[in-house]
Amino acid sequence: MSTGAGLPHPKDAGAAWSAVAQALRESRPISEPDVNLLAAWLEGRLEESEAAPVESWIAANPLEASTRLAELRESLTEAPPNVPHKLLLRLRALRPQRKSTHQPMPSFWRRMPQVAAVAATLAIGLFGAYGSYEMGLRGSLPALEQERQFAQASLPEFLPPEDEFFFD
């Protein structure tokens, strides 16, 4: 039994993979993929269309592919090499220098709205507190004056005579 593509109809998964590998081997010869492409394939970052050439190279050259992939796996697990201190200094010297952005006056002017808001809040609070204090003092002065006048006023006509205080 065969499919429309001319491949035998696989009965199980093993036969399917064997058919795909055989079809890839029979196709045109494929050159070794780039190291970065192989590394991306190992890490599983490739789409199907990008992974197809890598997988066809692996199917066409299984021995060469297995040794190359083993070397690549080892190199990916190694620690990066140490860079000499002199080379780091040279690289830093080659880096483009940025202009100094330290300007004390513009930063003050940028913060001016914040400073003004704090100053206005403090001024309103102080004037409000002092005004409330003065209103309290001046508000109680008429009441005190009224009490003083009432105490000084002689009210003999309202007081009962002394003999009425005692009941027999």
Short mmCIF file of C-alpha atoms in Angstrom, two decimals:
data_model
loop_
_atom_site.label_atom_id
_atom_site.label_comp_id
_atom_site.label_asym_id
_atom_site.label_seq_id
_atom_site.Cartn_x
_atom_site.Cartn_y
_atom_site.Cartn_z
CA MET A 1 0.00 0.00 0.00
CA SER A 2 1.41 3.42 -0.84
CA THR A 3 0.48 7.01 -0.22
CA GLY A 4 0.14 9.76 -2.82
CA ALA A 5 3.75 10.85 -2.25
CA GLY A 6 5.15 7.47 -3.29
CA LEU A 7 6.11 6.51 0.28
CA PRO A 8 4.98 3.21 1.78
CA HIS A 9 2.08 3.51 4.22
CA PRO A 10 3.60 3.05 7.72
CA LYS A 11 1.86 0.71 10.12
CA ASP A 12 3.67 1.99 13.18
CA ALA A 13 5.79 4.98 14.23
CA GLY A 14 9.12 3.19 13.66
CA ALA A 15 8.26 2.51 10.05
CA ALA A 16 7.19 6.13 9.60
CA TRP A 17 10.50 7.48 10.84
CA SER A 18 12.40 5.00 8.72
CA ALA A 19 10.44 6.11 5.65
CA VAL A 20 11.16 9.78 6.36
CA ALA A 21 14.86 9.09 6.90
CA GLN A 22 15.06 7.08 3.69
CA ALA A 23 13.31 9.85 1.72
CA LEU A 24 15.70 12.46 3.15
CA ARG A 25 18.74 10.34 2.27
CA GLU A 26 17.60 9.96 -1.30
CA SER A 27 17.08 13.69 -1.82
CA ARG A 28 19.81 16.11 -2.88
CA PRO A 29 23.01 16.22 -0.78
CA ILE A 30 22.90 18.77 2.00
CA SER A 31 25.84 20.69 3.42
CA GLU A 32 26.49 21.00 7.13
CA PRO A 33 24.36 23.72 8.77
CA ASP A 34 25.83 26.72 10.51
CA VAL A 35 26.98 26.25 14.13
CA ASN A 36 24.44 28.79 15.38
CA LEU A 37 21.65 26.97 13.55
CA LEU A 38 22.76 23.66 15.07
CA ALA A 39 22.87 25.21 18.55
CA ALA A 40 19.37 26.63 18.08
CA TRP A 41 18.15 23.21 16.92
CA LEU A 42 19.69 21.58 20.02
CA GLU A 43 17.97 24.09 22.28
CA GLY A 44 14.63 23.60 20.48
CA ARG A 45 14.28 27.23 19.34
CA LEU A 46 13.64 26.51 15.64
CA GLU A 47 10.33 26.48 13.79
CA GLU A 48 9.50 23.42 11.68
CA SER A 49 10.53 25.14 8.46
CA GLU A 50 13.88 26.19 9.97
CA ALA A 51 14.50 22.78 11.54
CA ALA A 52 13.82 20.81 8.33
CA PRO A 53 17.26 21.45 6.72
CA VAL A 54 19.04 20.53 9.96
CA GLU A 55 17.05 17.31 10.30
CA SER A 56 17.61 16.43 6.65
CA TRP A 57 21.39 16.92 7.15
CA ILE A 58 21.24 14.68 10.23
CA ALA A 59 19.33 12.03 8.26
CA ALA A 60 21.77 12.23 5.33
CA ASN A 61 24.94 12.11 7.48
CA PRO A 62 24.11 10.37 10.77
CA LEU A 63 27.70 9.60 11.85
CA GLU A 64 29.06 13.04 11.02
CA ALA A 65 26.00 14.69 12.60
CA SER A 66 26.27 12.71 15.84
CA THR A 67 29.94 13.62 16.33
CA ARG A 68 29.33 17.27 15.42
CA LEU A 69 26.33 17.53 17.76
CA ALA A 70 28.29 15.85 20.60
CA GLU A 71 31.10 18.40 20.18
CA LEU A 72 28.58 21.22 20.13
CA ARG A 73 26.86 19.96 23.30
CA GLU A 74 30.21 19.84 25.10
CA SER A 75 31.13 23.36 23.99
CA LEU A 76 27.74 24.69 25.10
CA THR A 77 28.18 23.28 28.61
CA GLU A 78 31.69 24.68 29.09
CA ALA A 79 32.25 27.91 31.00
CA PRO A 80 33.12 30.93 28.87
CA PRO A 81 36.83 31.72 28.63
CA ASN A 82 38.36 34.35 30.91
CA VAL A 83 39.13 37.64 29.22
CA PRO A 84 42.48 39.25 30.14
CA HIS A 85 42.28 42.48 32.11
CA LYS A 86 44.28 44.42 29.50
CA LEU A 87 41.79 43.45 26.80
CA LEU A 88 38.88 44.59 28.96
CA LEU A 89 40.58 47.96 29.44
CA ARG A 90 41.09 48.32 25.69
CA LEU A 91 37.47 47.46 25.00
CA ARG A 92 36.28 50.01 27.56
CA ALA A 93 38.51 52.64 25.97
CA LEU A 94 36.97 51.91 22.56
CA ARG A 95 33.46 52.32 23.91
CA PRO A 96 31.97 55.67 22.86
CA GLN A 97 32.07 58.17 25.70
CA ARG A 98 28.84 59.80 26.78
CA LYS A 99 28.74 63.47 27.61
CA SER A 100 28.45 64.32 31.26
CA THR A 101 24.84 64.86 32.23
CA HIS A 102 25.69 66.32 35.64
CA GLN A 103 24.20 69.81 35.65
CA PRO A 104 23.20 71.00 39.12
CA MET A 105 21.06 73.97 38.04
CA PRO A 106 18.73 72.14 35.63
CA SER A 107 18.08 69.42 38.20
CA PHE A 108 17.13 72.16 40.67
CA TRP A 109 14.77 73.70 38.15
CA ARG A 110 13.27 70.30 37.42
CA ARG A 111 12.51 69.88 41.10
CA MET A 112 11.21 73.40 41.51
CA PRO A 113 7.49 72.42 41.27
CA GLN A 114 7.95 69.87 44.04
CA VAL A 115 9.79 72.37 46.24
CA ALA A 116 7.13 75.01 45.60
CA ALA A 117 4.34 72.56 46.49
CA VAL A 118 6.02 71.67 49.79
CA ALA A 119 6.62 75.35 50.62
CA ALA A 120 2.99 76.24 49.83
CA THR A 121 1.74 73.39 52.00
CA LEU A 122 3.88 74.50 54.93
CA ALA A 123 2.83 78.15 54.54
CA ILE A 124 -0.87 77.29 54.42
CA GLY A 125 -0.50 75.04 57.43
CA LEU A 126 1.35 77.68 59.48
CA PHE A 127 -1.03 80.50 58.57
CA GLY A 128 -4.00 78.26 59.25
CA ALA A 129 -2.69 77.23 62.65
CA TYR A 130 -1.84 80.81 63.65
CA GLY A 131 -5.14 82.11 62.35
CA SER A 132 -7.06 79.51 64.32
CA TYR A 133 -5.12 80.45 67.45
CA GLU A 134 -5.88 84.15 66.99
CA MET A 135 -9.54 83.47 66.26
CA GLY A 136 -9.77 81.42 69.39
CA LEU A 137 -8.24 84.23 71.46
CA ARG A 138 -10.29 86.98 69.89
CA GLY A 139 -13.44 84.88 69.92
CA SER A 140 -13.17 84.32 73.65
CA LEU A 141 -12.38 87.99 74.48
CA PRO A 142 -15.95 89.25 74.05
CA ALA A 143 -17.25 86.42 76.21
CA LEU A 144 -14.68 87.23 78.91
CA GLU A 145 -15.51 90.92 78.69
CA GLN A 146 -19.18 90.15 79.04
CA GLU A 147 -18.58 88.00 82.13
CA ARG A 148 -16.44 90.74 83.67
CA GLN A 149 -19.09 93.35 83.07
CA PHE A 150 -21.76 91.08 84.50
CA ALA A 151 -19.69 90.47 87.64
CA GLN A 152 -19.07 94.18 88.14
CA ALA A 153 -22.68 95.19 87.65
CA SER A 154 -24.59 95.54 90.85
CA LEU A 155 -27.79 93.65 90.80
CA PRO A 156 -29.29 94.36 94.23
CA GLU A 157 -32.84 94.39 92.96
CA PHE A 158 -32.62 90.79 91.94
CA LEU A 159 -31.25 89.49 95.21
CA PRO A 160 -33.80 88.54 97.85
CA PRO A 161 -33.40 90.03 101.29
CA GLU A 162 -31.26 88.12 103.73
CA ASP A 163 -34.09 87.22 106.01
CA GLU A 164 -35.83 85.33 103.21
CA PHE A 165 -32.93 82.92 102.92
CA PHE A 166 -33.72 81.27 106.21
CA PHE A 167 -36.92 79.43 106.63
CA ASP A 168 -38.44 78.85 109.97
#
